């Protein structure tokens, strides 16, 4: 029943079938996105990783063999050998007239989710069948943009002399105090999955000066929101011989260039997601507000009663997002709610820290770090942490640690923003949440 691949090889992807190829023979491979039988006429919409093309079978034009044997269901895996023809009414102005079709694999009569694009199945159901769901044109657009974003970030940072680092994800002790850590069994000992590359990237800024890492980290937060995952992909950046001011400038340039690259190289995907007028290259520099100004704004305009030292609650962020819809910084957070490695301001009530916001969403946190060992040990104690459990990290500060500053940016959140996704789980191929460990 099924055909063998044999020596057939794809000659092109759907995106490569351009008018220059008219009258040439090509081989495409992919999945049946749509199949219509109109009697003497059959249409297959064949999709591959880049898009779709119409295969047209007309009785009398194609061989009877090919015509009669073509009875396909959604998402059947097929290969088509045929001639490219110009046809104005076909999508993209091109159709393929097949001389031979191979059926390589079938699907059940009824697929668990809609793959025709006519209706959108519920997200949880889609995630249950993710390998199928990811073939949808919407997901193809998201994944293309995610890939371009990562490429653009690397391009930008390499051009500025950054070294890409890779740090361990299995760690022996808590990075920032121990909550939100996933414990694991490491032979006979307890260990943890890392929640950020923070301490390692700081150490490595004392070696390679300008470093970045793009990788996973793990947050054992039980928060079931549309902004939180338990496994996240983050960009970590750390720079030596600079302060927060330089990081603010670098980050806005990074955002500017990444969005510029996405618009230049992935406009088709942006348009598919209807984001071409929303994900626009932002003006730099970004507006900068001090934490105190933001608190004041929230309290005055929205009737909140936030006090200095409070974290900003989600509802307040939501109101803030109505007011400030673009990218903007919130700087100089109270030292009392910042981690131990953040440098206090001249007035130690404040800290040399910032968040980058896009509307209501926090995209990045960063700041100037403490580089003096005594100061760092004091900061640990003030946060109720035991310097002894940071012994090996602290050793790095014995060997000429330079002043340094950096940031951590949530890639999945940024993809959600750029693609206009309502739920962060859509930005990730296989999301991990408190309720989801498979697939
Ligand atoms: P939030 O307050 O929104 O939970 P956070 O301040 O705890 O975030 P950071 O430790 O500052 O997060 O992490 C750096 C960035 O990583 C955040 O600005 C955000 O973009 C992203 N991030 C953090 N936690 C999560 C999560 N659970 N899911 C998705 N992205 C996250
Ligand atoms: Mn943060």
Tab-separated table of C-alpha atoms in Angstrom, residues 163-383:
chain	number	residue	atom	x	y	z
A	163	UNK	CA	32.163	35.449	23.782
A	164	UNK	CA	29.424	32.825	23.834
A	165	UNK	CA	29.689	30.805	27.019
A	166	UNK	CA	28.028	27.580	28.151
A	167	UNK	CA	27.568	27.055	31.856
A	168	UNK	CA	26.335	24.017	33.801
A	169	UNK	CA	22.644	23.454	34.295
A	170	UNK	CA	23.169	20.991	37.141
A	171	UNK	CA	24.321	22.841	40.215
A	172	UNK	CA	25.310	21.845	43.723
A	173	UNK	CA	23.742	24.695	45.657
A	174	UNK	CA	21.136	27.382	45.347
A	175	UNK	CA	22.000	30.436	43.245
A	176	UNK	CA	19.773	33.058	44.708
A	177	UNK	CA	18.359	31.716	47.881
A	178	UNK	CA	16.857	28.366	47.128
A	179	UNK	CA	13.191	28.919	46.425
A	180	UNK	CA	11.984	28.062	42.949
A	181	UNK	CA	14.666	25.376	42.496
A	182	UNK	CA	14.015	21.889	41.199
A	183	UNK	CA	15.950	19.377	43.285
A	184	UNK	CA	17.383	16.349	41.504
A	185	UNK	CA	19.195	13.231	42.615
A	186	UNK	CA	22.836	13.399	41.589
A	187	UNK	CA	24.266	9.959	42.366
A	188	UNK	CA	24.097	9.850	46.173
A	189	UNK	CA	23.648	13.573	46.636
A	190	UNK	CA	20.982	16.164	46.187
A	191	UNK	CA	21.623	18.704	43.448
A	192	UNK	CA	19.480	21.241	41.580
A	193	UNK	CA	18.582	22.389	38.126
A	194	UNK	CA	19.890	25.888	37.632
A	195	UNK	CA	17.475	28.809	37.781
A	196	UNK	CA	19.864	31.162	35.987
A	197	UNK	CA	23.409	31.417	34.674
A	198	UNK	CA	23.929	34.362	37.011
A	199	UNK	CA	26.921	33.341	39.090
A	200	UNK	CA	28.807	31.585	36.296
A	201	UNK	CA	28.376	34.422	33.850
A	202	UNK	CA	29.654	36.835	36.482
A	203	UNK	CA	32.728	34.664	37.040
A	204	UNK	CA	33.320	34.448	33.294
A	205	UNK	CA	33.053	38.214	32.850
A	206	UNK	CA	36.292	38.169	34.841
A	207	UNK	CA	37.831	36.015	32.088
A	208	UNK	CA	36.299	36.898	28.712
A	209	UNK	CA	35.096	40.402	29.696
A	210	UNK	CA	31.996	40.392	27.497
A	211	UNK	CA	30.020	37.175	27.611
A	212	UNK	CA	26.604	35.859	26.710
A	213	UNK	CA	24.748	32.594	26.962
A	214	UNK	CA	21.487	31.474	25.400
A	215	UNK	CA	20.120	28.417	27.137
A	216	UNK	CA	17.584	26.808	29.430
A	217	UNK	CA	17.000	27.469	33.034
A	218	UNK	CA	14.415	26.088	35.359
A	219	UNK	CA	11.907	27.787	37.628
A	220	UNK	CA	9.895	25.710	40.031
A	221	UNK	CA	7.146	28.284	40.306
A	222	UNK	CA	3.663	26.992	40.752
A	223	UNK	CA	2.293	30.149	39.141
A	224	UNK	CA	-0.147	29.204	36.413
A	225	UNK	CA	-0.107	32.364	34.349
A	226	UNK	CA	0.118	33.034	30.637
A	227	UNK	CA	3.610	34.474	31.228
A	228	UNK	CA	5.320	31.746	33.236
A	229	UNK	CA	6.918	28.432	32.314
A	230	UNK	CA	8.928	26.007	34.423
A	231	UNK	CA	11.621	25.590	31.796
A	232	UNK	CA	12.616	28.849	30.150
A	233	UNK	CA	15.075	29.894	27.508
A	234	UNK	CA	17.015	32.985	28.493
A	235	UNK	CA	19.649	35.288	27.116
A	236	UNK	CA	22.234	36.076	29.742
A	237	UNK	CA	24.677	38.904	29.149
A	238	UNK	CA	27.509	40.082	31.375
A	239	UNK	CA	30.094	42.786	30.699
A	240	UNK	CA	33.239	43.747	32.607
A	241	UNK	CA	34.501	47.312	33.162
A	242	UNK	CA	31.026	48.845	32.777
A	243	UNK	CA	27.969	49.785	34.841
A	244	UNK	CA	24.214	49.488	34.429
A	245	UNK	CA	24.231	52.579	32.201
A	246	UNK	CA	26.205	50.715	29.522
A	247	UNK	CA	23.902	47.687	29.788
A	248	UNK	CA	20.835	49.881	29.249
A	249	UNK	CA	22.398	51.226	26.077
A	250	UNK	CA	23.466	47.815	24.824
A	251	UNK	CA	20.050	46.301	25.432
A	252	UNK	CA	18.105	48.979	23.602
A	253	UNK	CA	20.439	48.617	20.649
A	254	UNK	CA	19.996	44.857	20.779
A	255	UNK	CA	16.208	45.183	20.780
A	256	UNK	CA	16.350	47.695	17.946
A	257	UNK	CA	18.587	45.511	15.771
A	258	UNK	CA	16.803	42.242	16.482
A	259	UNK	CA	13.429	43.652	15.476
A	260	UNK	CA	14.988	45.290	12.433
A	261	UNK	CA	16.416	41.915	11.348
A	262	UNK	CA	13.098	40.160	11.937
A	263	UNK	CA	11.274	42.723	9.825
A	264	UNK	CA	13.896	42.476	7.101
A	265	UNK	CA	14.084	38.689	6.978
A	266	UNK	CA	10.760	37.376	8.298
A	267	UNK	CA	8.141	39.851	7.117
A	268	UNK	CA	6.087	36.992	5.672
A	269	UNK	CA	5.850	35.344	9.076
A	270	UNK	CA	5.045	38.662	10.787
A	271	UNK	CA	2.282	39.274	8.271
A	272	UNK	CA	0.883	35.803	8.784
A	273	UNK	CA	0.631	36.595	12.504
A	274	UNK	CA	-0.854	40.026	11.702
A	275	UNK	CA	1.974	41.710	13.573
A	276	UNK	CA	3.538	43.699	10.757
A	277	UNK	CA	2.074	46.974	12.082
A	278	UNK	CA	2.596	46.130	15.745
A	279	UNK	CA	6.093	44.655	15.869
A	280	UNK	CA	7.813	47.747	14.544
A	281	UNK	CA	11.398	48.873	15.039
A	282	UNK	CA	11.246	50.831	18.308
A	283	UNK	CA	12.696	54.273	18.729
A	284	UNK	CA	15.838	54.406	20.841
A	285	UNK	CA	16.639	55.322	23.460
A	286	UNK	CA	13.826	53.798	25.497
A	287	UNK	CA	12.013	55.916	28.093
A	288	UNK	CA	13.562	55.472	31.547
A	289	UNK	CA	11.516	55.723	34.716
A	290	UNK	CA	12.723	55.283	38.238
A	291	UNK	CA	10.844	52.713	40.321
A	292	UNK	CA	9.617	55.552	42.531
A	293	UNK	CA	8.182	57.418	39.545
A	294	UNK	CA	6.384	54.296	38.397
A	295	UNK	CA	4.917	53.696	41.839
A	296	UNK	CA	3.728	57.278	41.892
A	297	UNK	CA	2.207	56.951	38.414
A	298	UNK	CA	0.366	53.772	39.360
A	299	UNK	CA	-0.907	55.236	42.622
A	300	UNK	CA	-2.017	58.578	41.197
A	301	UNK	CA	-3.607	57.418	37.994
A	302	UNK	CA	-5.048	54.112	39.040
A	303	UNK	CA	-5.928	54.456	42.690
A	304	UNK	CA	-3.417	51.929	43.971
A	305	UNK	CA	-1.719	52.360	47.316
A	306	UNK	CA	1.685	50.886	46.628
A	307	UNK	CA	4.470	51.656	49.079
A	308	UNK	CA	8.176	51.917	48.486
A	309	UNK	CA	9.716	48.445	48.748
A	310	UNK	CA	6.745	46.584	47.343
A	311	UNK	CA	7.024	44.495	44.226
A	312	UNK	CA	4.627	45.748	41.559
A	313	UNK	CA	1.556	43.493	41.480
A	314	UNK	CA	0.288	42.042	38.193
A	315	UNK	CA	-2.856	44.170	38.178
A	316	UNK	CA	-0.750	47.309	38.520
A	317	UNK	CA	1.472	46.182	35.662
A	318	UNK	CA	-1.640	45.676	33.589
A	319	UNK	CA	-2.733	49.288	34.147
A	320	UNK	CA	0.812	50.457	33.505
A	321	UNK	CA	0.763	48.585	30.220
A	322	UNK	CA	-2.322	50.556	29.143
A	323	UNK	CA	-0.373	53.741	29.746
A	324	UNK	CA	3.051	52.686	28.474
A	325	UNK	CA	2.594	50.256	25.626
A	326	UNK	CA	6.109	50.270	24.146
A	327	UNK	CA	9.514	49.286	25.513
A	328	UNK	CA	10.588	51.205	28.618
A	329	UNK	CA	12.939	50.830	31.558
A	330	UNK	CA	12.139	50.818	35.249
A	331	UNK	CA	15.357	51.578	37.143
A	332	UNK	CA	16.620	51.956	40.693
A	333	UNK	CA	14.500	49.354	42.430
A	334	UNK	CA	14.526	49.211	46.233
A	335	UNK	CA	17.620	47.301	47.376
A	336	UNK	CA	15.361	45.377	49.757
A	337	UNK	CA	13.730	43.424	46.896
A	338	UNK	CA	16.838	42.796	44.790
A	339	UNK	CA	19.174	39.801	44.968
A	340	UNK	CA	22.455	39.901	46.882
A	341	UNK	CA	24.690	40.321	43.827
A	342	UNK	CA	23.115	43.654	42.842
A	343	UNK	CA	25.052	46.830	43.697
A	344	UNK	CA	23.382	49.332	46.000
A	345	UNK	CA	23.118	52.929	44.795
A	346	UNK	CA	24.919	55.807	46.593
A	347	UNK	CA	21.793	56.032	48.690
A	348	UNK	CA	21.617	52.335	49.694
A	349	UNK	CA	17.833	52.468	49.824
A	350	UNK	CA	18.013	52.132	46.028
A	351	UNK	CA	19.888	49.735	43.794
A	352	UNK	CA	21.688	49.930	40.471
A	353	UNK	CA	19.115	47.674	38.883
A	354	UNK	CA	16.590	47.780	36.078
A	355	UNK	CA	13.820	45.929	34.330
A	356	UNK	CA	13.042	46.284	30.662
A	357	UNK	CA	9.293	46.254	30.150
A	358	UNK	CA	7.178	45.887	27.043
A	359	UNK	CA	3.779	47.148	28.063
A	360	UNK	CA	2.697	45.112	31.060
A	361	UNK	CA	5.287	42.380	30.569
A	362	UNK	CA	8.694	42.211	32.212
A	363	UNK	CA	11.176	41.151	29.563
A	364	UNK	CA	14.538	41.660	31.256
A	365	UNK	CA	16.114	42.231	34.648
A	366	UNK	CA	19.654	43.445	35.122
A	367	UNK	CA	21.999	45.813	36.841
A	368	UNK	CA	25.441	46.594	38.165
A	369	UNK	CA	26.911	43.763	40.252
A	370	UNK	CA	28.994	43.767	43.398
A	371	UNK	CA	32.607	42.865	42.555
A	372	UNK	CA	34.239	43.295	45.933
A	373	UNK	CA	34.400	40.082	47.953
A	374	UNK	CA	33.867	41.577	51.425
A	375	UNK	CA	30.916	43.573	50.152
A	376	UNK	CA	29.446	40.483	48.510
A	377	UNK	CA	29.776	38.428	51.714
A	378	UNK	CA	28.070	41.188	53.647
A	379	UNK	CA	25.276	41.291	51.055
A	380	UNK	CA	24.776	37.541	51.365
A	381	UNK	CA	24.406	37.819	55.121
A	382	UNK	CA	22.011	40.720	54.820
A	383	UNK	CA	19.819	38.562	52.592
